[in-house]
mmCIF file of C-alpha atoms and ligand atoms in Angstrom:
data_model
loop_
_atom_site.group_PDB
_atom_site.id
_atom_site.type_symbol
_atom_site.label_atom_id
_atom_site.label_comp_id
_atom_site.label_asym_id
_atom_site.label_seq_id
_atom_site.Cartn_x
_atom_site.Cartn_y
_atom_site.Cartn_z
ATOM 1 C CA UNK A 1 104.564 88.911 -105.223
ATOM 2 C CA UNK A 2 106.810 88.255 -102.319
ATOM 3 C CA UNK A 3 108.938 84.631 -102.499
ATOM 4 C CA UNK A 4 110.180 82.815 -99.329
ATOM 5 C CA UNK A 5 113.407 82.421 -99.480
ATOM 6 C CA UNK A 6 113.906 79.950 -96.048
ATOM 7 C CA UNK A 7 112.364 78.823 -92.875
ATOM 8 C CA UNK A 8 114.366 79.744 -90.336
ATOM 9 C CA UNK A 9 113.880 76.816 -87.828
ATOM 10 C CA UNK A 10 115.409 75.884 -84.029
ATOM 11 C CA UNK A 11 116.728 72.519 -83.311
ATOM 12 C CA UNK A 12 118.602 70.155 -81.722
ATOM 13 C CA UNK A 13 121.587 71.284 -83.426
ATOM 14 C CA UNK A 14 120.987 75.377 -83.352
ATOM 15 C CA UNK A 15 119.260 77.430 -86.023
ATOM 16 C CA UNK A 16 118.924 75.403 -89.246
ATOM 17 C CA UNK A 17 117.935 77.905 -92.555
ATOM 18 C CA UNK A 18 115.467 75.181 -94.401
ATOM 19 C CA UNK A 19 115.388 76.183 -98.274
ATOM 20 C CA UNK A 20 112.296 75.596 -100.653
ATOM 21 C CA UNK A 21 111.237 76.636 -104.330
ATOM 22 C CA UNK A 22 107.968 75.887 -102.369
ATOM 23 C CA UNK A 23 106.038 75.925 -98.918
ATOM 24 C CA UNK A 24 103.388 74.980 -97.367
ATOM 25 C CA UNK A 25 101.879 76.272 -93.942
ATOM 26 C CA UNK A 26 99.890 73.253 -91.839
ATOM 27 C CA UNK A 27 100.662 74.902 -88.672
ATOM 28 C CA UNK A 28 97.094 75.506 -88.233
ATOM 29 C CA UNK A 29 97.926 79.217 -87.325
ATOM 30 C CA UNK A 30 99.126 80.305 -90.023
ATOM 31 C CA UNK A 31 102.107 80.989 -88.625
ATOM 32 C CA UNK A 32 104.802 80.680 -91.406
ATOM 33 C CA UNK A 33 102.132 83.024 -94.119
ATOM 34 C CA UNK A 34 101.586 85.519 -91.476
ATOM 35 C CA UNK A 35 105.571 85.775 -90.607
ATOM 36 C CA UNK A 36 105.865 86.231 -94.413
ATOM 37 C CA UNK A 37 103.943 89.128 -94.465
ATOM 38 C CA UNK A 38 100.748 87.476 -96.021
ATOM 39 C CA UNK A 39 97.275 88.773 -95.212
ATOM 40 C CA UNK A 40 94.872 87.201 -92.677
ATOM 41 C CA UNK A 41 91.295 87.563 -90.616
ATOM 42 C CA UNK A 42 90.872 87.191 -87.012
ATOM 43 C CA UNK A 43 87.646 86.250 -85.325
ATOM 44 C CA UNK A 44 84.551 87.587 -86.277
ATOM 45 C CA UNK A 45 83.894 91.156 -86.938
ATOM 46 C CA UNK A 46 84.500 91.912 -83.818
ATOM 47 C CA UNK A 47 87.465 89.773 -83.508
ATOM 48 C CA UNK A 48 85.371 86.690 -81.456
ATOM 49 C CA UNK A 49 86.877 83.633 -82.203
ATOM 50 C CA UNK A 50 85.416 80.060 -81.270
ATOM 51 C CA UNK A 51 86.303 78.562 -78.190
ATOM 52 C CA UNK A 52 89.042 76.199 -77.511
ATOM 53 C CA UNK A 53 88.384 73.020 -75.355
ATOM 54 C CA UNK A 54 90.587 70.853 -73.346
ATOM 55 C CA UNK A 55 89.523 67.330 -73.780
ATOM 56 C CA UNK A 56 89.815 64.911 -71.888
ATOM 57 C CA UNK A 57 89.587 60.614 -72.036
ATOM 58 C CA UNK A 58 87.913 58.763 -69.303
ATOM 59 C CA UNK A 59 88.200 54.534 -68.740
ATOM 60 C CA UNK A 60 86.355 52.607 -66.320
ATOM 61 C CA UNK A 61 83.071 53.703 -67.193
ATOM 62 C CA UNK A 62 79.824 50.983 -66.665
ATOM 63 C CA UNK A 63 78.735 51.135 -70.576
ATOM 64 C CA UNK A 64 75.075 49.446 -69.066
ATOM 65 C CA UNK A 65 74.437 52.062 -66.456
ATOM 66 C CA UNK A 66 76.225 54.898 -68.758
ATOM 67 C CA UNK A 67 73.829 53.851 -71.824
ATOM 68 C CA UNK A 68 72.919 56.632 -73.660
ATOM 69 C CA UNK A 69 74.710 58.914 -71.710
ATOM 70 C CA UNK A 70 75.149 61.833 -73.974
ATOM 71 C CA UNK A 71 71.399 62.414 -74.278
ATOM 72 C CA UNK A 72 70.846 62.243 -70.530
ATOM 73 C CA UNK A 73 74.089 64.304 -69.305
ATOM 74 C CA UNK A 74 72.874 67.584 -70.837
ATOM 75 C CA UNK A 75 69.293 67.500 -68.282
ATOM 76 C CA UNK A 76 72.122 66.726 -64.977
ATOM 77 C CA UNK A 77 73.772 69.744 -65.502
ATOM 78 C CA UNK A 78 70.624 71.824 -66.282
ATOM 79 C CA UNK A 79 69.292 70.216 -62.480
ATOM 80 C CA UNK A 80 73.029 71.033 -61.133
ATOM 81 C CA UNK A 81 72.656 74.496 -62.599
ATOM 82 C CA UNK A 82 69.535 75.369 -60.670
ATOM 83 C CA UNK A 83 71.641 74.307 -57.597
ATOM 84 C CA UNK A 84 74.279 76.807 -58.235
ATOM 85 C CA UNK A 85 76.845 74.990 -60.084
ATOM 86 C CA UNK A 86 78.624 76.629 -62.942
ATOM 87 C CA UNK A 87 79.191 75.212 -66.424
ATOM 88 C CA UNK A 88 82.077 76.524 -68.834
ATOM 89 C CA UNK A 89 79.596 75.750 -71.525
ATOM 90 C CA UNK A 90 76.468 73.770 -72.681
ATOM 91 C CA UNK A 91 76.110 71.462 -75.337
ATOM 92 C CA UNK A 92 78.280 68.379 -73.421
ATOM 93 C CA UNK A 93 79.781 65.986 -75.922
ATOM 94 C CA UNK A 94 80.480 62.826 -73.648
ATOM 95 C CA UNK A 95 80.440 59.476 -76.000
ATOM 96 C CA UNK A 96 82.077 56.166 -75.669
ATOM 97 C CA UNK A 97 85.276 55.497 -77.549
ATOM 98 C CA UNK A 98 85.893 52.133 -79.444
ATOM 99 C CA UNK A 99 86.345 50.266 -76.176
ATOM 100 C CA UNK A 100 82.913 50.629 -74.581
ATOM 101 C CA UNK A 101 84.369 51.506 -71.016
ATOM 102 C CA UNK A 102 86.758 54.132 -72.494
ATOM 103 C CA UNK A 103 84.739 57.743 -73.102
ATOM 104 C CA UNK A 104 85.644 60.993 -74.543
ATOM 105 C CA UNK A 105 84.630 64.326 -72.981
ATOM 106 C CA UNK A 106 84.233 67.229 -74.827
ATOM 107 C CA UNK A 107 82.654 69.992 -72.903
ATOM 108 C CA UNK A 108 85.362 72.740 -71.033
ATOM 109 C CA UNK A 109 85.204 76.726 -72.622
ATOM 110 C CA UNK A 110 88.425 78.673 -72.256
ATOM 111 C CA UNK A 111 88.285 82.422 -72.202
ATOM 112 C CA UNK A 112 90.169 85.238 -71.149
ATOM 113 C CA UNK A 113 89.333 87.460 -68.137
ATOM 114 C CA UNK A 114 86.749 89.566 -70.126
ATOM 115 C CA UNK A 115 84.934 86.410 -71.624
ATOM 116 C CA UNK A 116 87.035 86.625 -75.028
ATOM 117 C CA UNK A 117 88.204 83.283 -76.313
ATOM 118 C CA UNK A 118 91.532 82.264 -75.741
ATOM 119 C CA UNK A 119 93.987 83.406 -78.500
ATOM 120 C CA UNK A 120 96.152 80.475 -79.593
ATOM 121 C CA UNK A 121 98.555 83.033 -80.859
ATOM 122 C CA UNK A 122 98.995 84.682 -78.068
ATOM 123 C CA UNK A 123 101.831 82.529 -75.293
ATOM 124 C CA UNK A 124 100.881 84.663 -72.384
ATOM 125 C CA UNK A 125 96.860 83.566 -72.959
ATOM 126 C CA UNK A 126 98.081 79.864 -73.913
ATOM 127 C CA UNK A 127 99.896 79.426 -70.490
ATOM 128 C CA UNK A 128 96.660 80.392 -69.197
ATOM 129 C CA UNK A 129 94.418 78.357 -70.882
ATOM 130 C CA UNK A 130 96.801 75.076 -70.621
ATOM 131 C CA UNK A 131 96.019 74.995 -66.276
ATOM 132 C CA UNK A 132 92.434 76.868 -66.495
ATOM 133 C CA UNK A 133 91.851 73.770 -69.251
ATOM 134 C CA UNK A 134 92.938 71.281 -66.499
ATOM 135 C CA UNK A 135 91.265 72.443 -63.563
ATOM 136 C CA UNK A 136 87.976 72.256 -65.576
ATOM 137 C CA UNK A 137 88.831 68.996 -66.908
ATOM 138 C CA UNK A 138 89.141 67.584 -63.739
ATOM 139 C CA UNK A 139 86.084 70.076 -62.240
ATOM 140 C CA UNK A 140 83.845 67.882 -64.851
ATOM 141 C CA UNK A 141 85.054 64.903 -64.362
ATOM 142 C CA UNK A 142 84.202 65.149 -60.354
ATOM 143 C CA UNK A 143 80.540 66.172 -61.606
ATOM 144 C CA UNK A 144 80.407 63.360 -63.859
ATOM 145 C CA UNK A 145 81.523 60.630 -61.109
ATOM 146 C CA UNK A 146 79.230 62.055 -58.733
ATOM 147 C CA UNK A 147 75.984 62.634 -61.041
ATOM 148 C CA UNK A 148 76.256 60.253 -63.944
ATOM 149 C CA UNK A 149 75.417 56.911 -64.272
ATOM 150 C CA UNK A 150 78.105 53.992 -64.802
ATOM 151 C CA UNK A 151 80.869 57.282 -64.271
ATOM 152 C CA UNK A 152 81.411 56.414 -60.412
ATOM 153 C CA UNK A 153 84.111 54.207 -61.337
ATOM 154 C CA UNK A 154 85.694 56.329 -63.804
ATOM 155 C CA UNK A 155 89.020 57.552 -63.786
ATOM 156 C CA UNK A 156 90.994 59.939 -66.006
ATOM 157 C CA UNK A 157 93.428 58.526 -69.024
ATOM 158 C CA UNK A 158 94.645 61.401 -70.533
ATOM 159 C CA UNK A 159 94.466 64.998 -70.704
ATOM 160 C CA UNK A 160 96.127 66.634 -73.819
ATOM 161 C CA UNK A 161 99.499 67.709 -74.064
ATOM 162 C CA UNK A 162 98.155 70.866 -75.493
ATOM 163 C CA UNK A 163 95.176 73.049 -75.562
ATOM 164 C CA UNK A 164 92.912 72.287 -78.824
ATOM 165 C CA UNK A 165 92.814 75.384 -80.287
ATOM 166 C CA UNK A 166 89.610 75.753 -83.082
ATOM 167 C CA UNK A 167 90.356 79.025 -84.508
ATOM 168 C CA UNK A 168 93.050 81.741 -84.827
ATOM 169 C CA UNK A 169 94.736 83.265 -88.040
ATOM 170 C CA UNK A 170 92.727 82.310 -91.680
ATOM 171 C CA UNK A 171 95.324 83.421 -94.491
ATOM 172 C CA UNK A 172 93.311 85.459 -97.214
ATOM 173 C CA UNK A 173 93.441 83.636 -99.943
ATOM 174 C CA UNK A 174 92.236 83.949 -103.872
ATOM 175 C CA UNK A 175 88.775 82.611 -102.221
ATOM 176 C CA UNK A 176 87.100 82.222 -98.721
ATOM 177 C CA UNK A 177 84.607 79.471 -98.189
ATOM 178 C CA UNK A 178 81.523 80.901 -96.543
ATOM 179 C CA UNK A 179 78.515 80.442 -94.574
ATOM 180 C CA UNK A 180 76.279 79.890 -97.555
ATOM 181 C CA UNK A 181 79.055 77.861 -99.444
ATOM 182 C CA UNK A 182 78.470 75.301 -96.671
ATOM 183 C CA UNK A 183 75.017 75.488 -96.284
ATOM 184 C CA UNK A 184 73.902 75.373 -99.955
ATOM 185 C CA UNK A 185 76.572 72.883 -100.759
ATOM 186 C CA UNK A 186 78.376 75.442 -103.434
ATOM 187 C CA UNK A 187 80.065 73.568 -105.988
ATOM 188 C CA UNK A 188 83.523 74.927 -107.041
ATOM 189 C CA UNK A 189 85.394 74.185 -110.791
ATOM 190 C CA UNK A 190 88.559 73.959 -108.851
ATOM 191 C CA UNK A 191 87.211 71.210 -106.417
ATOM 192 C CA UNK A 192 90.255 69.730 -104.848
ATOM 193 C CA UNK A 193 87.927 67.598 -102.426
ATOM 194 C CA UNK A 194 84.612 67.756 -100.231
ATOM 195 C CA UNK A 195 83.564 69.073 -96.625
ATOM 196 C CA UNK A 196 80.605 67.311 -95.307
ATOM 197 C CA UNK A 197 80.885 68.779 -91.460
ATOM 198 C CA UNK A 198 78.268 71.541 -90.620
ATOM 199 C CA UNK A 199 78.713 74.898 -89.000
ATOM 200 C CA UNK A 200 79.704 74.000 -85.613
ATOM 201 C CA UNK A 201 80.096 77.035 -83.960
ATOM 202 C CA UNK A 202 81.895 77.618 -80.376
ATOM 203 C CA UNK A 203 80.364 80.453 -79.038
ATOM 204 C CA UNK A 204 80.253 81.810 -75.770
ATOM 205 C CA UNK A 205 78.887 79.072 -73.723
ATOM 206 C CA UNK A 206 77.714 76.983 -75.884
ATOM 207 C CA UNK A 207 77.854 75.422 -79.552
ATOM 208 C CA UNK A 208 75.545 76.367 -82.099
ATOM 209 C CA UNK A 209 75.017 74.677 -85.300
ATOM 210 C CA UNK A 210 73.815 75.190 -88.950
ATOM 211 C CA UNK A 211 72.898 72.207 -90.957
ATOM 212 C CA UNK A 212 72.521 72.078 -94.994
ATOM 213 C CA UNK A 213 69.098 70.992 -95.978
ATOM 214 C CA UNK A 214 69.009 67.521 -95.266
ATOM 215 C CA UNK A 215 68.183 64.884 -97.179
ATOM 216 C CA UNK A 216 67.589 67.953 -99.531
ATOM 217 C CA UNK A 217 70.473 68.971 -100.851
ATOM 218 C CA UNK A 218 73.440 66.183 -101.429
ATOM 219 C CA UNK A 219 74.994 67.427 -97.597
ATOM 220 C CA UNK A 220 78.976 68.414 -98.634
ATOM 221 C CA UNK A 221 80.507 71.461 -100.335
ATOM 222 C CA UNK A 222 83.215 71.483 -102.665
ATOM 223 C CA UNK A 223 86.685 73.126 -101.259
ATOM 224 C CA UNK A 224 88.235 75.072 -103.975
ATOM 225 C CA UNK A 225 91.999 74.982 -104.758
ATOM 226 C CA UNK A 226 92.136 78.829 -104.768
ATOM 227 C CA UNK A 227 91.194 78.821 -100.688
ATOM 228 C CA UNK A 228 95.218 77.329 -100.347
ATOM 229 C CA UNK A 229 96.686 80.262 -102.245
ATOM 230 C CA UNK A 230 97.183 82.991 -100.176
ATOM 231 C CA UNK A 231 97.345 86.336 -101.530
ATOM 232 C CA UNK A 232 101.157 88.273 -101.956
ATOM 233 C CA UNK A 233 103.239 85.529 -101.077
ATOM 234 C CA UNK A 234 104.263 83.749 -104.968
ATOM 235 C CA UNK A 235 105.768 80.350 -103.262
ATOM 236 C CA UNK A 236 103.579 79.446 -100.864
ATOM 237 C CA UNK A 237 100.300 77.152 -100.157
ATOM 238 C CA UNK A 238 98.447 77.270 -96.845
ATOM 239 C CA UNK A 239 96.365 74.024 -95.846
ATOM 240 C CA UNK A 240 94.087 73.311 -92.721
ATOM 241 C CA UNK A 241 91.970 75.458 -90.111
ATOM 242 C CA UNK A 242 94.410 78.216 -91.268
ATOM 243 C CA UNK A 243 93.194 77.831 -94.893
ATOM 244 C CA UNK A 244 91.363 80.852 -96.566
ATOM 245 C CA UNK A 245 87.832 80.939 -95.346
ATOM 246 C CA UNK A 246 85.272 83.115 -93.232
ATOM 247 C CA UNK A 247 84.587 83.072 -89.346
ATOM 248 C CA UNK A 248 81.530 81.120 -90.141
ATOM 249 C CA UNK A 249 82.968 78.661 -92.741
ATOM 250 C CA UNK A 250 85.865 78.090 -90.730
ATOM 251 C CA UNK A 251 83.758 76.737 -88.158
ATOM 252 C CA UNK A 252 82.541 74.041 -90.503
ATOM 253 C CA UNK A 253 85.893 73.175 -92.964
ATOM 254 C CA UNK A 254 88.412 73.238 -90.232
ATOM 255 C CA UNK A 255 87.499 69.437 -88.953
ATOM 256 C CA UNK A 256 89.904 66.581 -89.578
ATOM 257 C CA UNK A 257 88.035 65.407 -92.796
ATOM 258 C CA UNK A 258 88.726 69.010 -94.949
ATOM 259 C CA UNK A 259 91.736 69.611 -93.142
ATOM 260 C CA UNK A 260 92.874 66.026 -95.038
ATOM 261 C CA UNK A 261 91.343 66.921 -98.279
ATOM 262 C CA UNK A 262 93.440 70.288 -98.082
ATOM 263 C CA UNK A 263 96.746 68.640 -97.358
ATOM 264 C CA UNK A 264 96.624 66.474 -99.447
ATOM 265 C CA UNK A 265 95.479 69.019 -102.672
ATOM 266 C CA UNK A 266 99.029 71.246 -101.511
ATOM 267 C CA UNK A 267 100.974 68.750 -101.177
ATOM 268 C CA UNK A 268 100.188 67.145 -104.544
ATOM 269 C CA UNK A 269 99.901 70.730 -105.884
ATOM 270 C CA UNK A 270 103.989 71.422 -104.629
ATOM 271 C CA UNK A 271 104.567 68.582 -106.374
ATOM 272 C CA UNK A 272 103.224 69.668 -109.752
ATOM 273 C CA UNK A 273 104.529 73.296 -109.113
ATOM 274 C CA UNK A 274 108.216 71.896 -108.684
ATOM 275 C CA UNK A 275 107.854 69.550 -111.637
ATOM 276 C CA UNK A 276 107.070 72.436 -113.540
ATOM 277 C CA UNK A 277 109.097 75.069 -112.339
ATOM 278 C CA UNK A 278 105.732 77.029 -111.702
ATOM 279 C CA UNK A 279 104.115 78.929 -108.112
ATOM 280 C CA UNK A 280 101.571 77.206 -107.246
ATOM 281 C CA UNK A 281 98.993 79.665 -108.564
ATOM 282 C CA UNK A 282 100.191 78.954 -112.164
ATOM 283 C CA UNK A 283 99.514 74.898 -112.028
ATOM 284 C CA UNK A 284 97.283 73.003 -114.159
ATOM 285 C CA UNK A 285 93.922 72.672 -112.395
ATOM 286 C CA UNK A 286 92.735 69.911 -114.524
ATOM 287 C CA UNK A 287 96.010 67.821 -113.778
ATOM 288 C CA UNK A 288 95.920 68.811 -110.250
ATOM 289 C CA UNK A 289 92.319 67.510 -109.774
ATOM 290 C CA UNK A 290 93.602 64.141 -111.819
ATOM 291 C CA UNK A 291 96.253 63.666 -109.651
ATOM 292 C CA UNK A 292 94.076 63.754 -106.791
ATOM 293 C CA UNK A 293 90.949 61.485 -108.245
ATOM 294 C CA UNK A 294 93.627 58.727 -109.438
ATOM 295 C CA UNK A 295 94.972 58.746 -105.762
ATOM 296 C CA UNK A 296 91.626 58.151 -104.698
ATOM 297 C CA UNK A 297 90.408 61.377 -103.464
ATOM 298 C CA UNK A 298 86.683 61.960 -103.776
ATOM 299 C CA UNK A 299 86.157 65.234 -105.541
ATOM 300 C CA UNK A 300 82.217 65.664 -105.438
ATOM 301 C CA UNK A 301 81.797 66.284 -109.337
ATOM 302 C CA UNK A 302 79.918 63.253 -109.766
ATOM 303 C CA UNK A 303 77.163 64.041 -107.392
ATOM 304 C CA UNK A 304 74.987 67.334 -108.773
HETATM 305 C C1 FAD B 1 88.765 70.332 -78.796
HETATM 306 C C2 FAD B 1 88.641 70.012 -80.242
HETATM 307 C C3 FAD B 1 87.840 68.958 -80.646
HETATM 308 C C4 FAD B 1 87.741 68.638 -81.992
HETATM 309 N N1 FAD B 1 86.978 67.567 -82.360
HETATM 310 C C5 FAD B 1 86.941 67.199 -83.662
HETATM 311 C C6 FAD B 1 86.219 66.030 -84.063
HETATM 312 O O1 FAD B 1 85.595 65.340 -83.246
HETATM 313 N N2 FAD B 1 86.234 65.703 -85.376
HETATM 314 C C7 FAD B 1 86.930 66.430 -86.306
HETATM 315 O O2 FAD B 1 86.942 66.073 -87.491
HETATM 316 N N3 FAD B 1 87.599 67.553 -85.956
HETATM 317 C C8 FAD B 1 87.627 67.936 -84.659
HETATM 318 N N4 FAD B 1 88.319 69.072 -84.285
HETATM 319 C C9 FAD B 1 88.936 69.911 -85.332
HETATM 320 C C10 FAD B 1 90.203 69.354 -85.898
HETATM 321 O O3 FAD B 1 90.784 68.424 -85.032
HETATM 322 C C11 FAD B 1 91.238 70.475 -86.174
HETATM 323 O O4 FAD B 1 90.652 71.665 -86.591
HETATM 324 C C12 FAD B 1 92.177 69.977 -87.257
HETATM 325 O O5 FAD B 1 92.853 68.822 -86.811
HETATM 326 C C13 FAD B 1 93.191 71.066 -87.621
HETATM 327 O O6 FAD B 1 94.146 70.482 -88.479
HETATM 328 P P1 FAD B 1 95.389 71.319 -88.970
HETATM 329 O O7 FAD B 1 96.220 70.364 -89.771
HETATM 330 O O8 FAD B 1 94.939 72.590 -89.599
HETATM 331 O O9 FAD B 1 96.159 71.760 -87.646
HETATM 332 P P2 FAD B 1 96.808 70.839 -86.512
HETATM 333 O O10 FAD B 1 96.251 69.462 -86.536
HETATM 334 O O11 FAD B 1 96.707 71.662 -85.268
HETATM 335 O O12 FAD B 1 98.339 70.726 -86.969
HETATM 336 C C14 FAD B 1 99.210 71.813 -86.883
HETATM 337 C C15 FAD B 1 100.605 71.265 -86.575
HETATM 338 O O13 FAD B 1 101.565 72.294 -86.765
HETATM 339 C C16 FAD B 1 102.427 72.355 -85.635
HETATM 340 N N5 FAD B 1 102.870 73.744 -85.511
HETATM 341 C C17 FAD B 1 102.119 74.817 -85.231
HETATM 342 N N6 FAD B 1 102.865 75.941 -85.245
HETATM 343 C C18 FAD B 1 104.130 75.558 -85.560
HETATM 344 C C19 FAD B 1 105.345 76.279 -85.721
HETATM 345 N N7 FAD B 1 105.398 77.610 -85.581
HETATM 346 N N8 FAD B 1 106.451 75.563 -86.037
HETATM 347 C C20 FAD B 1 106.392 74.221 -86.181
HETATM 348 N N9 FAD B 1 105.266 73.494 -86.039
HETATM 349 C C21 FAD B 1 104.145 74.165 -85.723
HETATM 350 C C22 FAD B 1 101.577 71.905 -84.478
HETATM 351 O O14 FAD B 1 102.367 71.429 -83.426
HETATM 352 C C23 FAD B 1 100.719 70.799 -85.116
HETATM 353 O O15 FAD B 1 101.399 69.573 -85.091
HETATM 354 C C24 FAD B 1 88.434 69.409 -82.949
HETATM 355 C C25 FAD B 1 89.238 70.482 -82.551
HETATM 356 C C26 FAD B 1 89.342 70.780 -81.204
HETATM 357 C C27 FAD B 1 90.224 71.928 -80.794
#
């Protein structure tokens, strides 16, 4: 087993060496594991990762004419298609925000010049994908004010600072949550917390997705502790869409909802680990899991 020794980080005040007896990578990349020499997948077997999206925020949107705009939106650009217009992607998410005026869209594809997804590790394709992103942003956003109702009005709020990036590194770990783990609602003794997000997948064009059996089965998987340890580095936890799972399981656990469940399991976990001068793979399960239930985290025992 390899140990990290320090994080060699730039700042304000030059290059600062940051010290741990243990570490955890959020960086949703996996950037600090991979640097350490740790394992990881790309993609899909043939490398095909899902697609990332610049988002953006509209405001002055009529919520009476807009209604139910999300259902009717999808049929507009189907009629604009058959007049020659060209979509980044299908499967438009446009709903309203708290404020009823205020709406989210969720609907440009960035890809490379031979169709491949962007590759968020990659600077050269991420410069790329940051003014592609905005000139489709603002490409849907004309469509929108001049075919959708209650959108005339409408005017942009924001546009992300950066490109949302679904997919890139997963760190092999001592387990990868699958296809079927999310699908049949697996049930792991090393539950550190639940996923209850589908397979939402961002293919090509479009976003496909796998449901469990609903209201058949209870409709969340358990996310075992072993998917944060990844394999040959001793010190070190990963947490997030970086986390150890499969091209098809990422696309479900790597919402907001498991990414919290997974932070919070390694950070609790580092905790234990330093108390007890032990690598995170040598913890106590049972106290880690009663740690997390007394701080209120929902581990999906109870439910069969
Ligand atoms: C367009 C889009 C829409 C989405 N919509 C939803 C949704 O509606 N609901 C939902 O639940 N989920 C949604 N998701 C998924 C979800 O938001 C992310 O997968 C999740 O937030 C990832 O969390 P994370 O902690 O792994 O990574 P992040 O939230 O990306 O956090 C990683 C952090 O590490 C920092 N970092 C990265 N590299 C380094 C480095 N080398 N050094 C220092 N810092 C670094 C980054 O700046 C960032 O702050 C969406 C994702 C995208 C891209």
């Amino acid at each position: 087993m390899t140990e990290i020794d320090a994080v060699l980080v730039e700042t304000k005040s030059g290059r600062v060496a940051v010290r741990a007896n243990i570490f955890i990578d959020c960086s949703g990349d996996g950037d600090l594991a991979s640097f350490a020499g740790a394992p990881f997948e790309i993609g899909d077997a043939d490398g095909n990762m899902l697609y990332p999206t610049m988002m953006f925020r509209l405001n002055g949107v009529d919520p009476d004419k807009a209604g139910e705009a999300w259902k009717t939106i999808p049929a507009l650009m189907d009629e604009a298609e058959k007049r020659g217009v060209h979509f980044p992607r299908k499967g438009a998410i446009v709903r309203p925000m708290k404020h009823e005026s205020e709406w989210r869209v969720n609907v440009t594809q960035l890809k490379t010049g031979n169709g491949r997804a962007i590759d968020g590790t990659d600077a050269r394709e991420l410069s790329a994908g940051e003014s592609e992103g905005r000139r489709q942003a603002l490409a849907f956003f004309e469509f929108l004010k001049a075919n959708a109702p209650g959108f005339a009005n409408s005017y942009v709020v924001d546009i992300p600072p950066q490109l949302g990036i679904r997919e890139t590194r997963r760190v092999t770990g001592r387990y990868s949550l699958t296809r079927d783990d999310v699908l049949l609602c697996a049930s792991f003794p090393d539950t550190i917390g639940v996923n209850g997000w589908p397979i939402e997948a961002h293919v090509a064009g479009d976003v496909v997705w796998g449901w469990p059996d609903i209201p058949g089965s209870r409709g969340f998987n358990h996310l075992p502790y072993r998917m944060l340890l990844p394999l040959k580095i001793g010190n070190l936890l990963v947490a997030g869409r970086c986390a150890s799972m499969t091209h098809e399981g990422q696309s479900a656990a790597r919402v907001s909802g498991a990414c919290f469940v997974m932070g919070e399991a390694a950070a609790t976990a580092a905790h234990l680990g330093l108390a007890a001068n032990a690598d995170p793979v040598d913890i106590d399960i049972r106290r880690l899991q009663e740690t997390l239930k007394r701080n209120g985290v929902f581990l999906g025992m109870e439910t069969p």
